Amino acid sequence: MKKVISLLLVLVMLLGIAGVSSAEEPQYGGTLIYAHGADADALDPHMTLLGTSADIIVNVFDGLVRFERGTTKIEPALATSWNVSDDGLIWTFNLRKGVKFHDGTPFNADAVVFDIERQINPNHPYYLEGKFPYAGFSLGMIEKVEAVDEYTVKFTLKHPYAPFLKNLAMFATCIVSPEAVKKYGEEIFKHPVGTGAFIFEEWVKDDHITVVANEDYWDGRPYVDKVIFKVIPRNEVRLLELEKGNIHIMEGLNPTDIKKVKDNPDLKLLEQPGLNIGYIALHNEKKPFDNKLVRQAMNYAINKEEICKYLMKDQAIPARGPLPPTIWSYDDTLKGYPYNPEKAKELLKEAGYGDGFTFTLRTYSAPRGYNPVGARLATAIQQYLKEIGVNAEIEQLEWGTYIKEGKAGKHTAALFGWMADNGDPDNFLNVFFNSANQGSTNRAFYTNEKVDELLIKAQKLSDEKEREKIYKEVQKIVVEDAPFVFLNHMKQMLPMRTNVKNYVLYPTYNKFFHKVWLEQ
Amino acid sequence: MRQKSESLWTLSYRKFCRNRTAMVGVVILLFFTVVAFLAPYISPYDPLEQSFIKSLLPPSKEHLFGTDEFGRDLFSRLLYGARISLQIGFISVTISLVIGVTLGLIAGYYGSWLDMVIMRVMDLMLCFPYILLALVIMAILGPGLYNAMIAIGIVYIPTFARIVRSSVLTIKEEEYIKAVKSLGAGDLRILLKHVLINAMAPIIIQATLSIGRAIINAAGLSFLGLGAQPPTPEWGAILSNGQTFLRDAPWVATFPGIAIALLVLGFNLVGDGLRDAFDPKLKR
């Protein structure tokens, strides 16, 4: 008995020591395995729209500025300081000295100019027509970019553009080694060479991508030696691997599995309100959704509270308008469209659809960052609509076709969603509702001249208070016009093993592994 | 001659009735047919009615097979699903039967370049695995239950065409065909009244076996999200949906799986029984 007690005591002491040391001192070494549902499509920051690609990109590359850990505030990265002229047109950045790309190319003003120009200047020798999906949005306002001296870069904008700095913190504007671009040409998307915390090692398509620690990283060597991004398509299989300890962190959790993670002592669940929205784009130019009353009726008819609570198991909150509540300029006086089938029926009658109607509701099948239940969301919506006499025929399409046809407006109504790129309301409102974005991100084909005007005006203001006022006005108009059915905002949830330390969620969803360490 | 052909059918029928496994198949098929017809009368709940409070309940007295994530009664959904699966089997096989038999008759009877063209196209179709070819056709037609039936119907055409053609090749050399021909019968009459009737046995066997396979393939397409669209209670679609809850609510995937397996088994047993019954080499 004594022996047992003393043994226990020793054990407790050992555990205590381990606990203390882990809380205080990060450990170096180890391989961290992160699993996601789909493979990256391109590892050049400028050549992808996918979050799964961005998660690797942000660890291999740096931008001129970056988001402070876990926020959408800006802090220096490859630029140490910057200033902007009074008219908001000229931005000057002082660059960090002594930084080298992973291939040994020195980082300097010429490298920045080269990389920006290759995205926006069609005469640049390495410009690729139609291959840079973000450039129009992130850099389209740039008139010219010049190297003032070796470590100073000057941007001249066509018009003042308030979210400029935030755009430069996005994954899509990270800086790529010019020598690598020259070496690989169009194939650069397979050979990422940046200045980031990790160096790209290998990419086995649809299986895994490996990056290793950059010993000479300007912001200090990362704690782990290696990060492997593994592809495991199904959510429930990924969770099994996590429970078994074969992987450390995973994205994509089925709502029905939340409890399992919370109850497991080997796992922890990081949570954060998400900067995203899930919505139905009602094609505003097609019958019957060209009628505002019908669109409002659709909004009233769907019980968002019930969907969030039961179907998504509180993994999401109901949406009242286009903006998530945690973004600045969110209008918390908005009531949105609380569930009210009677009102919906009245509106339909008023619109001349008293007997209901039939339409095709398009959906994707797999869960996504703004919808944890995939196509099942459409099934739930279908039942609610049936109650007001509207018959929704569900059509599931493969993701590639789905997005292509969604951009082209082939749908009558389709489920979509959006996740913040830079934490600016412009990145939601302008993306969805500016009529200039029809054919790309304005999937409701919504046109309102007043809204267009307000959105452009807000971009040109630098005073956040003024912008906030405008964005609140836009929210009022848009909620009244109801081009979407505003559905839900999903929480960001990331299950991981308890031995993963110092991991921080970012509102932009990117996964940063620089400061993460593993308890051995 | 008439006398003789009748006795072949009766002989086969008797042989078939004596085949115990075949009878098990018949019972299974009868069971599912009755269930399919009576679904609206015997199902305890509306298969589409959702009630989130009752989601993913385990099997109980109230819900014999439990509920799915929308709180829909799984038992009722499976009952209605029997209608859909049988429909898929019969409609898709009818499509392949009509087209395949016609092509086979033409190819076998007329021969020469017609035979050459038809059979090479059939060979080409046979080059692809069934499900792959069905996927390609679905990609062209778009998703949906009826398109799935058409796709599967098209996929099985070559099998029927080949079987019929080879039967026709032997039958058309028979004395009685030559006799009818010399009596001045037209091609159509010969083909339908004499050739087709005598090629019937293998066609029936193939059709029965194909129905089973068609049901499995349709379930496969629905499993991939291409066949039946929600909220249609198609078995393959329910099974696919149940995957997600396999650890917490295994009943959602288990029961449709059993249903598919049973129904297909029924068709296979009957098909095998028919083959044995029609085979003149197997005596009694």
Short mmCIF file of N, CA, C and O in Angstrom, two decimals, chain B residues 15-28 266 269-274:
data_model
loop_
_atom_site.label_atom_id
_atom_site.label_comp_id
_atom_site.label_asym_id
_atom_site.label_seq_id
_atom_site.Cartn_x
_atom_site.Cartn_y
_atom_site.Cartn_z
N LYS B 15 -40.37 -26.90 -63.03
CA LYS B 15 -39.01 -26.95 -62.50
C LYS B 15 -38.76 -25.78 -61.55
O LYS B 15 -38.18 -25.91 -60.48
N PHE B 16 -39.24 -24.62 -62.00
CA PHE B 16 -39.04 -23.39 -61.23
C PHE B 16 -39.72 -23.48 -59.86
O PHE B 16 -39.16 -23.11 -58.84
N CYS B 17 -40.95 -24.03 -59.87
CA CYS B 17 -41.70 -24.11 -58.62
C CYS B 17 -41.04 -25.06 -57.63
O CYS B 17 -41.20 -24.93 -56.43
N ARG B 18 -40.33 -26.03 -58.16
CA ARG B 18 -39.69 -26.99 -57.27
C ARG B 18 -38.38 -26.42 -56.68
O ARG B 18 -37.84 -26.96 -55.73
N ASN B 19 -37.90 -25.32 -57.26
CA ASN B 19 -36.64 -24.74 -56.83
C ASN B 19 -36.86 -23.87 -55.58
O ASN B 19 -37.48 -22.82 -55.63
N ARG B 20 -36.35 -24.37 -54.44
CA ARG B 20 -36.68 -23.71 -53.17
C ARG B 20 -36.09 -22.31 -53.07
O ARG B 20 -36.77 -21.37 -52.66
N THR B 21 -34.84 -22.16 -53.45
CA THR B 21 -34.23 -20.83 -53.33
C THR B 21 -34.98 -19.83 -54.20
O THR B 21 -35.19 -18.69 -53.81
N ALA B 22 -35.40 -20.29 -55.37
CA ALA B 22 -36.15 -19.39 -56.26
C ALA B 22 -37.44 -18.96 -55.59
O ALA B 22 -37.86 -17.82 -55.69
N MET B 23 -38.08 -19.90 -54.89
CA MET B 23 -39.33 -19.56 -54.23
C MET B 23 -39.10 -18.53 -53.12
O MET B 23 -39.93 -17.65 -52.90
N VAL B 24 -37.97 -18.66 -52.43
CA VAL B 24 -37.64 -17.65 -51.42
C VAL B 24 -37.57 -16.28 -52.11
O VAL B 24 -38.12 -15.29 -51.63
N GLY B 25 -36.92 -16.25 -53.26
CA GLY B 25 -36.83 -15.00 -54.03
C GLY B 25 -38.22 -14.46 -54.36
O GLY B 25 -38.49 -13.27 -54.20
N VAL B 26 -39.10 -15.36 -54.79
CA VAL B 26 -40.45 -14.93 -55.15
C VAL B 26 -41.15 -14.32 -53.94
O VAL B 26 -41.79 -13.27 -54.04
N VAL B 27 -40.97 -14.97 -52.79
CA VAL B 27 -41.61 -14.46 -51.58
C VAL B 27 -41.09 -13.06 -51.27
O VAL B 27 -41.87 -12.14 -50.97
N ILE B 28 -39.77 -12.88 -51.36
CA ILE B 28 -39.19 -11.56 -51.08
C ILE B 28 -39.78 -10.51 -52.03
O ILE B 28 -40.22 -9.45 -51.61
N GLY B 266 -33.64 -10.86 -53.76
CA GLY B 266 -34.87 -11.43 -54.29
C GLY B 266 -34.80 -11.56 -55.80
O GLY B 266 -35.06 -12.64 -56.36
N LEU B 269 -32.20 -14.27 -56.83
CA LEU B 269 -32.66 -15.65 -56.61
C LEU B 269 -33.65 -16.06 -57.69
O LEU B 269 -33.54 -17.14 -58.26
N VAL B 270 -34.60 -15.18 -57.97
CA VAL B 270 -35.59 -15.49 -59.00
C VAL B 270 -34.90 -15.64 -60.36
O VAL B 270 -35.18 -16.58 -61.11
N GLY B 271 -33.98 -14.75 -60.64
CA GLY B 271 -33.25 -14.81 -61.92
C GLY B 271 -32.50 -16.12 -62.06
O GLY B 271 -32.58 -16.79 -63.10
N ASP B 272 -31.79 -16.51 -61.01
CA ASP B 272 -31.06 -17.78 -61.05
C ASP B 272 -32.00 -18.96 -61.23
O ASP B 272 -31.72 -19.88 -62.00
N GLY B 273 -33.11 -18.88 -60.49
CA GLY B 273 -34.10 -19.95 -60.60
C GLY B 273 -34.62 -20.08 -62.02
O GLY B 273 -34.74 -21.18 -62.56
N LEU B 274 -34.90 -18.95 -62.65
CA LEU B 274 -35.39 -18.96 -64.03
C LEU B 274 -34.36 -19.57 -64.96
O LEU B 274 -34.68 -20.34 -65.86
#
